[in-house]
Amino acid sequence: MVQKNIVCEGLRCYVHSKSAFIDWCMEFSKESRGMLIQAMMEADSREGFFESSQMGSVVKMQILWDQEQKEHVFDAIIRKKLLRRQQEEVPQRLAAAMGPALNLDHEEVHVESILFLAYAVVRNEACRKTLMEYAKREGEKCYEAYKESKFRASAFPSWFLVDDRLPASMAVGLIERIRQEYKTQQCCALRENRLYKSLMKILEEGHRNLKNQLKKAEYIDGGMFQKIVKNSNDMVLAAAEMMVLLIMAEESEVPVHEDYDFYLGLQMLLTYEGDLEKSPELEDTDNRGRRLHRHLQKEHLQMESYYICYYLDGAVEKENELDLELVFAYFHLNLRMLTGIELEQKDVDFLCSLAEDMKWEDYKQILLTATLCKYIHRLQQLCEEHNPEERRYLQRRAEKDKDTMLIEIENLQSRTEYLEQKKKELEKHLEQSETEKVKLRTRLQSAEEKNALERDELISLRNYIFQCIQAEEKPKQEEAHSNDEYAELMKGEKMLIIGGHANWQKKMKQHLPHSQFLSSDNLHFDNSVLYCKKYLVFNTDMMKHGLYYKITGQRKKGQKILYVHGNNITKSLQELKRQIP
């Protein structure tokens, strides 16, 4: 399955290319399908592909056609039999297309997306124009991000002429800025990122055909990749447009169907990814090159300078020989311009090592090419040095380095002062430690005394409650009143009644309908219930300590605490009347 966020993290997917290859064989042509089924029938006795059952004279054969079985078919037939023993029977296109199945199956593939996207932008005129308009506003920031990236030192810039290198650096810098912001602001959705929106606008400006294809498609598959390759003369550009298609599909939430053609496109992306990032590795000059160099140098002393070689050989004109001076003059150049460009000995050794039996005429043509390449390289360096973006970047870097050095100097100067001040502070702190120790002991003693008082208060409160309980149990000669009469006497009082059994609270609500009630386990009550209450009544028969401490800690000034005990309504009303003056 293709992982999301291709712009920031590249293309990642886990490959099941063997089963996809078997599906591809079954759908590719009647020849490949028939060949595969015939091979499965022949190998059935050994591999046990089919389950057979007989009904009379009819034999029924069936197979469980899942991914695991397809991989089994590939390993047992394609890999072992067709490729090793009967390779001549495999169609040429089929044999050439087996790379992903043999090399990528059950691999987690990662393809870097940034260079493909930059290539797609630079090689598309509409994308490039939109990018350079954007660079008028954000060019300096994009160029700085490019210079700080790892791609500056890769082979990627060498794929472009001087005119194209600035747009390429802008494109790489824009994507690098998107990645930097995504890392620092992971909470933000990528689609809401301003820079990401700018990138999508640039891509859609030049690849409207891909966008229109996605509007009509329920999903994308390798068939779209094949269509891109068929319509392109530049295979790297085709690979880049594949990456653009995947990003647009992700943006439009169009799913990806990973068929075998998709894996062929994935293999193509992997191939060109290495070419974009790394230059081809050159072999060390061997002794053969040095020997040929010495051999040719016996007759031609100035092998490092093409103009001198041309001048000396030109003394004797050969019939029907091309006059290179006329070619140079046609393009308003002069062959003498190459006079100051000479190769080094290691360069000549390398040229001589390219062919074992190189003749002087062949060497001269190679020498001309090498001399012109060196001249072009000098021109590229000169253009980069005089590039306005490069100059501004170097100026900003110089200013940053200057500011950094000044800050370091200031830090070193202040460091000494800080250390001296720190020494004095430590000495002063040492003197204050004893005083602080005494203060802490005093605070500890005060805290212990305060805790002791609170414990005494709690003990007194509990004793008072127990005394009330005992007093209620003793027979008393009180004036007899009904519950309604007691309730009528307390009708105008504003009370908050906390705790007690639920049935007790329900009955009390009938006699005191204007009071508010809190259950004994309601620790997350709204503090507004304490407002405008004259009395806070606690039923100690069912009460959590946490609720008691929370209410007493938040009670308002002037609020009086009353206590009742038990579930007897009459006794509770009598006790409240007794405590209310």
mmCIF file with all atom_site columns, N, CA and C in Angstrom, residues 9 53 121 146 150 184 224 238 348 371 410 419 428 460 492 562 565 576-577:
data_model
loop_
_atom_site.group_PDB
_atom_site.id
_atom_site.type_symbol
_atom_site.label_atom_id
_atom_site.label_alt_id
_atom_site.label_comp_id
_atom_site.label_asym_id
_atom_site.label_entity_id
_atom_site.label_seq_id
_atom_site.pdbx_PDB_ins_code
_atom_site.Cartn_x
_atom_site.Cartn_y
_atom_site.Cartn_z
_atom_site.occupancy
_atom_site.B_iso_or_equiv
_atom_site.pdbx_formal_charge
_atom_site.auth_seq_id
_atom_site.auth_comp_id
_atom_site.auth_asym_id
_atom_site.auth_atom_id
_atom_site.pdbx_PDB_model_num
ATOM 1  N N  . GLU A 1 9   ? 7.873   12.937  2.595   1.00 0.00 ? 9   GLU A N  1
ATOM 2  C CA . GLU A 1 9   ? 8.553   11.708  3.004   1.00 0.00 ? 9   GLU A CA 1
ATOM 3  C C  . GLU A 1 9   ? 8.935   10.802  1.842   1.00 0.00 ? 9   GLU A C  1
ATOM 4  N N  . SER A 1 53  ? -11.997 -33.399 -7.573  1.00 0.00 ? 53  SER A N  1
ATOM 5  C CA . SER A 1 53  ? -13.115 -34.220 -7.122  1.00 0.00 ? 53  SER A CA 1
ATOM 6  C C  . SER A 1 53  ? -13.804 -34.795 -8.354  1.00 0.00 ? 53  SER A C  1
ATOM 7  N N  . VAL A 1 121 ? 9.069   20.087  -12.889 1.00 0.00 ? 121 VAL A N  1
ATOM 8  C CA . VAL A 1 121 ? 8.778   21.521  -12.943 1.00 0.00 ? 121 VAL A CA 1
ATOM 9  C C  . VAL A 1 121 ? 9.661   22.211  -13.970 1.00 0.00 ? 121 VAL A C  1
ATOM 10 N N  . TYR A 1 146 ? 17.816  25.612  -0.608  1.00 0.00 ? 146 TYR A N  1
ATOM 11 C CA . TYR A 1 146 ? 18.506  24.719  -1.547  1.00 0.00 ? 146 TYR A CA 1
ATOM 12 C C  . TYR A 1 146 ? 19.991  24.607  -1.199  1.00 0.00 ? 146 TYR A C  1
ATOM 13 N N  . LYS A 1 150 ? 21.098  18.703  1.060   1.00 0.00 ? 150 LYS A N  1
ATOM 14 C CA . LYS A 1 150 ? 22.091  17.727  0.601   1.00 0.00 ? 150 LYS A CA 1
ATOM 15 C C  . LYS A 1 150 ? 22.123  17.618  -0.919  1.00 0.00 ? 150 LYS A C  1
ATOM 16 N N  . THR A 1 184 ? 8.502   20.991  11.855  1.00 0.00 ? 184 THR A N  1
ATOM 17 C CA . THR A 1 184 ? 8.348   21.876  13.022  1.00 0.00 ? 184 THR A CA 1
ATOM 18 C C  . THR A 1 184 ? 6.889   22.118  13.387  1.00 0.00 ? 184 THR A C  1
ATOM 19 N N  . MET A 1 224 ? -1.864  3.910   -16.280 1.00 0.00 ? 224 MET A N  1
ATOM 20 C CA . MET A 1 224 ? -1.595  5.339   -16.447 1.00 0.00 ? 224 MET A CA 1
ATOM 21 C C  . MET A 1 224 ? -0.095  5.586   -16.574 1.00 0.00 ? 224 MET A C  1
ATOM 22 N N  . ALA A 1 238 ? 9.298   11.158  -17.970 1.00 0.00 ? 238 ALA A N  1
ATOM 23 C CA . ALA A 1 238 ? 8.156   10.258  -17.769 1.00 0.00 ? 238 ALA A CA 1
ATOM 24 C C  . ALA A 1 238 ? 8.100   9.785   -16.318 1.00 0.00 ? 238 ALA A C  1
ATOM 25 N N  . VAL A 1 348 ? 44.751  13.359  -19.301 1.00 0.00 ? 348 VAL A N  1
ATOM 26 C CA . VAL A 1 348 ? 45.203  12.689  -20.524 1.00 0.00 ? 348 VAL A CA 1
ATOM 27 C C  . VAL A 1 348 ? 45.270  11.181  -20.304 1.00 0.00 ? 348 VAL A C  1
ATOM 28 N N  . THR A 1 371 ? 38.383  19.186  -24.053 1.00 0.00 ? 371 THR A N  1
ATOM 29 C CA . THR A 1 371 ? 38.715  20.607  -23.920 1.00 0.00 ? 371 THR A CA 1
ATOM 30 C C  . THR A 1 371 ? 37.457  21.467  -23.868 1.00 0.00 ? 371 THR A C  1
ATOM 31 N N  . GLU A 1 410 ? 31.211  38.314  22.236  1.00 0.00 ? 410 GLU A N  1
ATOM 32 C CA . GLU A 1 410 ? 30.465  38.839  23.380  1.00 0.00 ? 410 GLU A CA 1
ATOM 33 C C  . GLU A 1 410 ? 30.254  37.772  24.443  1.00 0.00 ? 410 GLU A C  1
ATOM 34 N N  . LEU A 1 419 ? 31.563  34.097  35.367  1.00 0.00 ? 419 LEU A N  1
ATOM 35 C CA . LEU A 1 419 ? 32.229  33.179  36.290  1.00 0.00 ? 419 LEU A CA 1
ATOM 36 C C  . LEU A 1 419 ? 32.648  33.887  37.580  1.00 0.00 ? 419 LEU A C  1
ATOM 37 N N  . LYS A 1 428 ? 28.229  33.986  48.625  1.00 0.00 ? 428 LYS A N  1
ATOM 38 C CA . LYS A 1 428 ? 27.113  34.593  49.335  1.00 0.00 ? 428 LYS A CA 1
ATOM 39 C C  . LYS A 1 428 ? 26.042  33.567  49.654  1.00 0.00 ? 428 LYS A C  1
ATOM 40 N N  . SER A 1 460 ? -12.301 17.243  67.716  1.00 0.00 ? 460 SER A N  1
ATOM 41 C CA . SER A 1 460 ? -13.410 17.915  68.410  1.00 0.00 ? 460 SER A CA 1
ATOM 42 C C  . SER A 1 460 ? -14.691 17.827  67.601  1.00 0.00 ? 460 SER A C  1
ATOM 43 N N  . GLY A 1 492 ? -38.298 29.644  55.148  1.00 0.00 ? 492 GLY A N  1
ATOM 44 C CA . GLY A 1 492 ? -37.599 30.776  54.531  1.00 0.00 ? 492 GLY A CA 1
ATOM 45 C C  . GLY A 1 492 ? -36.090 30.674  54.574  1.00 0.00 ? 492 GLY A C  1
ATOM 46 N N  . LEU A 1 562 ? -24.216 23.042  59.757  1.00 0.00 ? 562 LEU A N  1
ATOM 47 C CA . LEU A 1 562 ? -25.095 22.274  60.634  1.00 0.00 ? 562 LEU A CA 1
ATOM 48 C C  . LEU A 1 562 ? -24.885 20.796  60.371  1.00 0.00 ? 562 LEU A C  1
ATOM 49 N N  . HIS A 1 565 ? -27.787 13.470  61.661  1.00 0.00 ? 565 HIS A N  1
ATOM 50 C CA . HIS A 1 565 ? -27.315 12.086  61.578  1.00 0.00 ? 565 HIS A CA 1
ATOM 51 C C  . HIS A 1 565 ? -28.512 11.168  61.498  1.00 0.00 ? 565 HIS A C  1
ATOM 52 N N  . LEU A 1 576 ? -32.291 20.103  62.991  1.00 0.00 ? 576 LEU A N  1
ATOM 53 C CA . LEU A 1 576 ? -32.072 21.353  62.263  1.00 0.00 ? 576 LEU A CA 1
ATOM 54 C C  . LEU A 1 576 ? -32.724 22.517  62.977  1.00 0.00 ? 576 LEU A C  1
ATOM 55 N N  . LYS A 1 577 ? -33.981 22.312  63.444  1.00 0.00 ? 577 LYS A N  1
ATOM 56 C CA . LYS A 1 577 ? -34.664 23.394  64.159  1.00 0.00 ? 577 LYS A CA 1
ATOM 57 C C  . LYS A 1 577 ? -33.925 23.764  65.420  1.00 0.00 ? 577 LYS A C  1
#
